[in-house]
PDB file of C-alpha atoms and ligand atoms in Angstrom:
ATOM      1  CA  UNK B1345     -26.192 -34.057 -11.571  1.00 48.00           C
ATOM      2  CA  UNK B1346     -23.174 -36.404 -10.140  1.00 53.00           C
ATOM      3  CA  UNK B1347     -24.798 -37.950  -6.843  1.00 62.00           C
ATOM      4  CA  UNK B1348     -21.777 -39.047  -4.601  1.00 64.00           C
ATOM      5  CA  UNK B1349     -22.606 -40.932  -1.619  1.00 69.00           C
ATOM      6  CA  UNK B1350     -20.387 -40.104   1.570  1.00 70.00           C
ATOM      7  CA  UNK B1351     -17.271 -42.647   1.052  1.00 66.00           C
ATOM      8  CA  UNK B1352     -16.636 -40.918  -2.280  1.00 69.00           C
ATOM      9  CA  UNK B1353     -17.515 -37.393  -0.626  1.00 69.00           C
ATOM     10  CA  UNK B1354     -14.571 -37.781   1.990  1.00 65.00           C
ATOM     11  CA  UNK B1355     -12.584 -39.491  -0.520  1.00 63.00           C
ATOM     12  CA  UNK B1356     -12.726 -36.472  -3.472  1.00 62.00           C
ATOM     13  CA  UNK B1357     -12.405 -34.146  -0.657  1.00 67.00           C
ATOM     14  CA  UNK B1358      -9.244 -35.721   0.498  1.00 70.00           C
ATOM     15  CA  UNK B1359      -8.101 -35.407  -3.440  1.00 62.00           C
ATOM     16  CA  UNK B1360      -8.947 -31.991  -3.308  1.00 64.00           C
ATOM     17  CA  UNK B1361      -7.378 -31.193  -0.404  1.00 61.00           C
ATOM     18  CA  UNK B1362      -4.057 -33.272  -1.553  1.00 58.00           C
ATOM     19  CA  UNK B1363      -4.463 -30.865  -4.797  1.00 59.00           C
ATOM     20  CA  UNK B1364      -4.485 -27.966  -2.618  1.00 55.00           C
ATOM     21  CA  UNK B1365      -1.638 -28.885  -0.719  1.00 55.00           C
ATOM     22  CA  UNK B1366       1.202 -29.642  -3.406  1.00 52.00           C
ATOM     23  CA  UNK B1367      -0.249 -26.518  -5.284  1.00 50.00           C
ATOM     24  CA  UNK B1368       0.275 -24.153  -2.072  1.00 52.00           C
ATOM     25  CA  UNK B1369       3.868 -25.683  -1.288  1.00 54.00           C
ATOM     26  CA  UNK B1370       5.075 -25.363  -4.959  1.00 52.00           C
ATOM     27  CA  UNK B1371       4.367 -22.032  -4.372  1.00 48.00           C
ATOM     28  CA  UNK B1372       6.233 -21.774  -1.153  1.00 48.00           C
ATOM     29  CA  UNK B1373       8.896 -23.075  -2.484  1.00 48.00           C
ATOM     30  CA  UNK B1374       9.355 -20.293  -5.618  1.00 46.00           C
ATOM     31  CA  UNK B1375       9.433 -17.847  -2.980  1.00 47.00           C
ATOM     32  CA  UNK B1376      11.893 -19.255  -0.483  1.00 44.00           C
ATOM     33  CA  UNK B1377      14.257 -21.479  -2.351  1.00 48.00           C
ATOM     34  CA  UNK B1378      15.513 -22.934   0.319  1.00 56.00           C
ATOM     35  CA  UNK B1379      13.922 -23.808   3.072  1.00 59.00           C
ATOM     36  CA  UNK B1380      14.623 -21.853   6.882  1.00 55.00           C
ATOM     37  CA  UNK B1381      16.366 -19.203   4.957  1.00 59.00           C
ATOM     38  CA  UNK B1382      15.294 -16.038   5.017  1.00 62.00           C
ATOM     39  CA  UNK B1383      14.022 -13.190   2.591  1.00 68.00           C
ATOM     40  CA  UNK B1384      15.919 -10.762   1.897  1.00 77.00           C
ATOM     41  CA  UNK B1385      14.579  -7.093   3.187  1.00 85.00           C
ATOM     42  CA  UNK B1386      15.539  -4.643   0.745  1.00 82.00           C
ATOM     43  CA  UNK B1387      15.454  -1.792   3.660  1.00 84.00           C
ATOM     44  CA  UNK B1388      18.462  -4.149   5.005  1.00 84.00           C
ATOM     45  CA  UNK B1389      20.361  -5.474   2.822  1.00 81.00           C
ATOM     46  CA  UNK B1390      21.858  -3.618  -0.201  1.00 83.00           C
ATOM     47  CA  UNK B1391      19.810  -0.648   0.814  1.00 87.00           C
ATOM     48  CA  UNK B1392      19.841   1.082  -3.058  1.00 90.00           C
ATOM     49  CA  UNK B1393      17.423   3.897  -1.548  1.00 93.00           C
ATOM     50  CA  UNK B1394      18.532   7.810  -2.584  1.00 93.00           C
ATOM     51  CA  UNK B1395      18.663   9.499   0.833  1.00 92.00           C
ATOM     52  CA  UNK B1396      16.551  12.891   0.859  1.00 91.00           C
ATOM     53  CA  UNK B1397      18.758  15.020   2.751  1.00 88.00           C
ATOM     54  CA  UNK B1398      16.132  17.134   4.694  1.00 88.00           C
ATOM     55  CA  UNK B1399      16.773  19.472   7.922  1.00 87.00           C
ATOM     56  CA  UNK B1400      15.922  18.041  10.930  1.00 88.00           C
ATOM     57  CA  UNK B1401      11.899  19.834  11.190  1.00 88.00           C
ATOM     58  CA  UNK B1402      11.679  19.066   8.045  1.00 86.00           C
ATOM     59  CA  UNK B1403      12.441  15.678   8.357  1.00 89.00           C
ATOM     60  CA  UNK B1404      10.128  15.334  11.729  1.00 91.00           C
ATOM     61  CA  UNK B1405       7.369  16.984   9.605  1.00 88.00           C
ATOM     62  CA  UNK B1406       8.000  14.241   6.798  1.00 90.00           C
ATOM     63  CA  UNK B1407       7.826  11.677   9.263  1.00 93.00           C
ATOM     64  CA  UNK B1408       4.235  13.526  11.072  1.00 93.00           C
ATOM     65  CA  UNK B1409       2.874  13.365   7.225  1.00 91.00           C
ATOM     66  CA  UNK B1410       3.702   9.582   6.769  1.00 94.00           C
ATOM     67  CA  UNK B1411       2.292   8.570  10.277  1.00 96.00           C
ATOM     68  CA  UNK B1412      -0.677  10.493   9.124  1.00 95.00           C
ATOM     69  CA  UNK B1413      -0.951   8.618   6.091  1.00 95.00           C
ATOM     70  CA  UNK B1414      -0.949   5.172   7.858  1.00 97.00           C
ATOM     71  CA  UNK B1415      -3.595   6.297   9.971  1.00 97.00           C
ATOM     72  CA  UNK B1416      -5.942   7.757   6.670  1.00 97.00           C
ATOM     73  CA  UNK B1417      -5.091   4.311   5.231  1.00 98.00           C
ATOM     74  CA  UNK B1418      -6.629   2.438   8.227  1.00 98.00           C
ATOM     75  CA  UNK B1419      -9.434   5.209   8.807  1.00 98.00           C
ATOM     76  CA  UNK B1420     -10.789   4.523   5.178  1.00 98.00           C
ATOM     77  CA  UNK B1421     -10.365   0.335   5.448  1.00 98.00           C
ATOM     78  CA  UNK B1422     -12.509   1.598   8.860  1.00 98.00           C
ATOM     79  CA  UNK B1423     -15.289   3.495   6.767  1.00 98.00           C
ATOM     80  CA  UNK B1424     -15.371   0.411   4.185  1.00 98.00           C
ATOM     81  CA  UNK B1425     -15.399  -1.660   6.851  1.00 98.00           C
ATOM     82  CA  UNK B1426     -18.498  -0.180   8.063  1.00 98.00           C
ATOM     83  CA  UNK B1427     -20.069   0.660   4.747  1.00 98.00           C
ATOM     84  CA  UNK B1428     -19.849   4.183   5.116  1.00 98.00           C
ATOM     85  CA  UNK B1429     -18.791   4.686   1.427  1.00 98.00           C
ATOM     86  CA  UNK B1430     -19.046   8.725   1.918  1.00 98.00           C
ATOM     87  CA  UNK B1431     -16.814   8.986   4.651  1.00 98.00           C
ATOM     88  CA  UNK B1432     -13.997   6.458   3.224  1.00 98.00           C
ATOM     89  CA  UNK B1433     -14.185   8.804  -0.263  1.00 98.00           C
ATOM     90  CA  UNK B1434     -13.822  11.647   1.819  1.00 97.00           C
ATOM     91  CA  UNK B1435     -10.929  10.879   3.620  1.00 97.00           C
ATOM     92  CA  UNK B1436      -9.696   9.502   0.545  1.00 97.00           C
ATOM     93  CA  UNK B1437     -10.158  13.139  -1.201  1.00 95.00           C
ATOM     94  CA  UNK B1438      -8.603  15.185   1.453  1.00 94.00           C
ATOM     95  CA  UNK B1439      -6.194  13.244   2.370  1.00 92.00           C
ATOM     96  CA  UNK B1440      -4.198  11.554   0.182  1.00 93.00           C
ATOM     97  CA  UNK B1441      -5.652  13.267  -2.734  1.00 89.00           C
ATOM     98  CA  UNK B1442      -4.877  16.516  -4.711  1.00 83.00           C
ATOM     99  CA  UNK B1443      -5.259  19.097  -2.612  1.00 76.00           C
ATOM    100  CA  UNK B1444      -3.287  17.073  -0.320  1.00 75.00           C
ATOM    101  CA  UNK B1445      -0.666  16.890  -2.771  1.00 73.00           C
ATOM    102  CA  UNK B1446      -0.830  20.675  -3.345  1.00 73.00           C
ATOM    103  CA  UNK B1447       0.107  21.517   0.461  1.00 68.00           C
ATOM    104  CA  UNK B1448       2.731  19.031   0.601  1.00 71.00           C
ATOM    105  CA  UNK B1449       4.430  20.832  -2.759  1.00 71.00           C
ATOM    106  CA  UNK B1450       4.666  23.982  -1.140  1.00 69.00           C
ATOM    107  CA  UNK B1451       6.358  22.702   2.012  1.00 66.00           C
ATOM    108  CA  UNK B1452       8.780  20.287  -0.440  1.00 65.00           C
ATOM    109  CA  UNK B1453       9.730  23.159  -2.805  1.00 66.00           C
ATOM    110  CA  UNK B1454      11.406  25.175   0.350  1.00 63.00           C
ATOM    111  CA  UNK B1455      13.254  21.376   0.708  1.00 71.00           C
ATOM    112  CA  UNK B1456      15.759  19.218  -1.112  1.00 75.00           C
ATOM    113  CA  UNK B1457      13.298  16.829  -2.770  1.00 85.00           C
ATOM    114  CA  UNK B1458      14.181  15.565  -6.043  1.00 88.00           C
ATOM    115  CA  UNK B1459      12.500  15.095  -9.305  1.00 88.00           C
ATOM    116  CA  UNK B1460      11.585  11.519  -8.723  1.00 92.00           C
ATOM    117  CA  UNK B1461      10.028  12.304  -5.640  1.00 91.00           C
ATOM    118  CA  UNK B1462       7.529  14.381  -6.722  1.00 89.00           C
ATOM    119  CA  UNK B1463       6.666  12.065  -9.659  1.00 91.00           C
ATOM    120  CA  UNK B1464       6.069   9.110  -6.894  1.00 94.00           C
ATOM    121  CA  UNK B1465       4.388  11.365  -4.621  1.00 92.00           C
ATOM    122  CA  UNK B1466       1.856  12.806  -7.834  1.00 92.00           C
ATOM    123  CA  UNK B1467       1.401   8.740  -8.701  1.00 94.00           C
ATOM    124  CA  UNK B1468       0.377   8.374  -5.334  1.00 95.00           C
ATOM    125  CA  UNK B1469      -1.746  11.093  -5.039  1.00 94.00           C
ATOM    126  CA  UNK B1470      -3.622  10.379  -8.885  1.00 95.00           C
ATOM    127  CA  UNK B1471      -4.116   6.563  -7.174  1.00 97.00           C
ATOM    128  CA  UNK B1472      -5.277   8.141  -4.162  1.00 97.00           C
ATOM    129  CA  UNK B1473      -8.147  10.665  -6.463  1.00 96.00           C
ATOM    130  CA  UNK B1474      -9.230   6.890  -8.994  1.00 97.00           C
ATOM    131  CA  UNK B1475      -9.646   5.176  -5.444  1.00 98.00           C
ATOM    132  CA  UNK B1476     -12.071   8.469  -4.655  1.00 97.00           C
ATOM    133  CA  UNK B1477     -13.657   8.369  -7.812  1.00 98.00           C
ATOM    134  CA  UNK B1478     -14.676   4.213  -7.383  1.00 98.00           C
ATOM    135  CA  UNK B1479     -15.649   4.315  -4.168  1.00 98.00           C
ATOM    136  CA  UNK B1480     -19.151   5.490  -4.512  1.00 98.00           C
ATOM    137  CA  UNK B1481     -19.840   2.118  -6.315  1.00 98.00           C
ATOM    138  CA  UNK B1482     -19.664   0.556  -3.009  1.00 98.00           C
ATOM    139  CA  UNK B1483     -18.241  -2.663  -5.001  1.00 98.00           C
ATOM    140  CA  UNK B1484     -15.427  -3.948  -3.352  1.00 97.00           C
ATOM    141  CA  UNK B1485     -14.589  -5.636  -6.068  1.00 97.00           C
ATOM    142  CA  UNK B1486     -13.837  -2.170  -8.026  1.00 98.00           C
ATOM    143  CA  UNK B1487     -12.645  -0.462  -5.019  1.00 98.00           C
ATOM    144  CA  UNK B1488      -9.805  -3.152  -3.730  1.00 98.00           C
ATOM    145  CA  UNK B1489      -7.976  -3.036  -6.614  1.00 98.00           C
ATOM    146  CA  UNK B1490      -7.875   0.548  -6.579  1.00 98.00           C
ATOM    147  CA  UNK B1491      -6.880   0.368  -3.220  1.00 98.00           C
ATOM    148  CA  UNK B1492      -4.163  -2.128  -3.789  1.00 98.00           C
ATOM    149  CA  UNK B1493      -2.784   0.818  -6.081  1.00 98.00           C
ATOM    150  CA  UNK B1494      -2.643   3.202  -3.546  1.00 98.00           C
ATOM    151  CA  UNK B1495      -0.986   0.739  -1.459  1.00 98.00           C
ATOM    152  CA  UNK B1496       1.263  -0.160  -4.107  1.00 98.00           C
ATOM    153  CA  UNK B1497       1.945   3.451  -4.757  1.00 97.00           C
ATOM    154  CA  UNK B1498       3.283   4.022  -0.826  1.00 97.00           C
ATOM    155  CA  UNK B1499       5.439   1.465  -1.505  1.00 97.00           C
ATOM    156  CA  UNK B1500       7.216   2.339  -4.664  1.00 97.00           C
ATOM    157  CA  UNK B1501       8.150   5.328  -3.224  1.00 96.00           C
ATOM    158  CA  UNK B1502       9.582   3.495   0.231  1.00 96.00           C
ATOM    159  CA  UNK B1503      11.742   1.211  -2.055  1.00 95.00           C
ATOM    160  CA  UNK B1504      13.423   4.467  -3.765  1.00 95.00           C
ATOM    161  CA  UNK B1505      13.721   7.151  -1.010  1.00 95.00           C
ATOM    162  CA  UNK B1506      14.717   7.436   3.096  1.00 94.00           C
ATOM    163  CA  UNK B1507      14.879  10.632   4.482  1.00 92.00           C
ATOM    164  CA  UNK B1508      18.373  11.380   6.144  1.00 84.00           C
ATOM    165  CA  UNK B1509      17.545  14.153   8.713  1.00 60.00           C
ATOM    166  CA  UNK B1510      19.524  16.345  11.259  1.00 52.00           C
ATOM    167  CA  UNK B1511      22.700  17.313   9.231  1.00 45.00           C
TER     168      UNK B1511
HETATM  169  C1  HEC R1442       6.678  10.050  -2.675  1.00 82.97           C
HETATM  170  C2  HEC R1442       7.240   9.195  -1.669  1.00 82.97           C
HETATM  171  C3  HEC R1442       6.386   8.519  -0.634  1.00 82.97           C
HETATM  172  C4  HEC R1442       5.072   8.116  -0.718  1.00 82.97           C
HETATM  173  C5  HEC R1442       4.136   8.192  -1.910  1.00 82.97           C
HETATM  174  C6  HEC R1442       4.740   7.539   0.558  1.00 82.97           C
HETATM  175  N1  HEC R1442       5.803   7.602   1.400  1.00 82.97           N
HETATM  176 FE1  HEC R1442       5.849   6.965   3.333  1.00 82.97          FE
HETATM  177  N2  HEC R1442       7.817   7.505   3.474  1.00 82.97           N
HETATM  178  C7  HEC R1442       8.564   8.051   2.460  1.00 82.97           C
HETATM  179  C8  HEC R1442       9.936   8.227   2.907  1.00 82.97           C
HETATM  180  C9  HEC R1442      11.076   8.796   2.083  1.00 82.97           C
HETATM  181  C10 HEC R1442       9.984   7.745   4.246  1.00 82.97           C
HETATM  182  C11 HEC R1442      11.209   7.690   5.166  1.00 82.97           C
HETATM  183  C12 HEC R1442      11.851   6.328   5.037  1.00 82.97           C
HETATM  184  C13 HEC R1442      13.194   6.238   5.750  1.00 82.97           C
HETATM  185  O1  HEC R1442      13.870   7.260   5.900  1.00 82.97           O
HETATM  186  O2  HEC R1442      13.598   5.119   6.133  1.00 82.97           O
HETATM  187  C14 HEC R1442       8.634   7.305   4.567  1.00 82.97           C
HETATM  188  C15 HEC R1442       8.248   6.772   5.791  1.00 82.97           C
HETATM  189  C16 HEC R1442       6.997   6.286   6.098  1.00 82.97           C
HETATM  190  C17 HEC R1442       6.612   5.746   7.372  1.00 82.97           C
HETATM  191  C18 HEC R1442       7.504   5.643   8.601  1.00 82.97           C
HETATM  192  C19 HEC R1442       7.326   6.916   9.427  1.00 82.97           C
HETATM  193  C20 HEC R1442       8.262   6.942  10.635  1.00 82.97           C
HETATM  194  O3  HEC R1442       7.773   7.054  11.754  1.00 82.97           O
HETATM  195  O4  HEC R1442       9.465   6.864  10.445  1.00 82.97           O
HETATM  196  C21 HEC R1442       5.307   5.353   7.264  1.00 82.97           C
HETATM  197  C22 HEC R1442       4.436   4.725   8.349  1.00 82.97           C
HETATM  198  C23 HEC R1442       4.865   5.661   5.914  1.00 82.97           C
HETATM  199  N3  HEC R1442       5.923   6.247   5.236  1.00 82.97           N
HETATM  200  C24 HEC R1442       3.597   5.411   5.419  1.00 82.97           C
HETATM  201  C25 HEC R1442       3.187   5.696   4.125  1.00 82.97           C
HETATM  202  C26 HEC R1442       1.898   5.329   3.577  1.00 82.97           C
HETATM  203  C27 HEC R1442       0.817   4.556   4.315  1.00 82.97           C
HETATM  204  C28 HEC R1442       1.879   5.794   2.302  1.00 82.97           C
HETATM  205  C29 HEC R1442       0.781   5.680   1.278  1.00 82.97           C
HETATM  206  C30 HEC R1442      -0.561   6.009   1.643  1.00 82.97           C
HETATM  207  C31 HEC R1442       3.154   6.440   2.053  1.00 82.97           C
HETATM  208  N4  HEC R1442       3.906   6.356   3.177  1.00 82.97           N
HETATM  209  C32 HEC R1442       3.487   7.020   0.850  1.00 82.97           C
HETATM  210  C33 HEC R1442       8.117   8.410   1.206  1.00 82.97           C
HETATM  211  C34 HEC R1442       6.842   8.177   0.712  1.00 82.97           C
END
């Protein structure tokens, strides 16, 4: 085994450190060219989204479902947080899973939703049943990535849709 005494000790760490630093900024920079300027948010700027045009309870019940989902999303980070494993699964199940999924067709059919909707809704919803299915591993390492596809899921769908209510 290398023995270092504590001059060299500071000194690699210092190398390591300098490593860490140009790495992290290299990175910076791919993501923000240049520097002050800001990122572009696509819900801004050249907003491409396909506006759902929904009646106006329609659209407030949209909007009750999606604050609901937020809230299931940081109930079941809760349960993992706390190692409760069945809980977390169970919210996971009923509510962002298939049943889920079955109640919200019924209300969408009555609505102008459009094909694509449905097919990002049903990806979210067959995320939202693996993420169910992994959980009782208790392995975070299984369950986060999982999770980042439910995540990634919700946001797929934000990118393409926005609900245009009250007309
Ligand atoms: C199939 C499409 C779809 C999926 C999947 C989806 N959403 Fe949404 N969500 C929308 C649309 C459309 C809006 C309205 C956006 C707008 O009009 O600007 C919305 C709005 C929201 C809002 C804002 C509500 C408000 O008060 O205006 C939140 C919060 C939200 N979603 C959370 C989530 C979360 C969390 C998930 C995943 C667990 C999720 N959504 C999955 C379509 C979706």
């Amino acid at each position: 085994m290398l023995l270092l005494n504590r001059g060299e000790q500071v000194l690699l760490g210092r190398v390591a450190l300098g490593i860490l630093v140009v790495v992290l900024s290299a990175g910076c920079t791919e993501v923000e060219p240049r520097h002050g300027e800001q990122r572009s948010n696509p819900y801004l700027t050249s907003d491409t989204r396909h506006p759902i045009p929904l009646s106006s309870p329609a659209g407030q019940e949209h909007r009750a479902v999606m604050l609901q989902h937020l809230e299931t999303i940081q109930a079941i980070v809760n349960a993992l947080v706390e190692e409760d494993y069945e809980l977390a699964k169970g919210l996971t199940e009923s509510h962002l899973g298939f049943f889920m999924h079955r109640q919200a067709m019924a209300q969408q059919q009555s609505e102008n939703f459009p094909p694509a909707y449905y097919d990002l809704a049903m990806a979210h919803h067959a995320a939202a049943e693996e993420l169910a299915r992994i959980i009782p591993t208790k392995d975070l390492k299984q369950i986060l990535p999982q999770f980042n596809n439910v995540l990634k899921a919700c946001v797929a769908c934000h990118l393409e849709f926005k609900v245009k209510s009250g007309s």
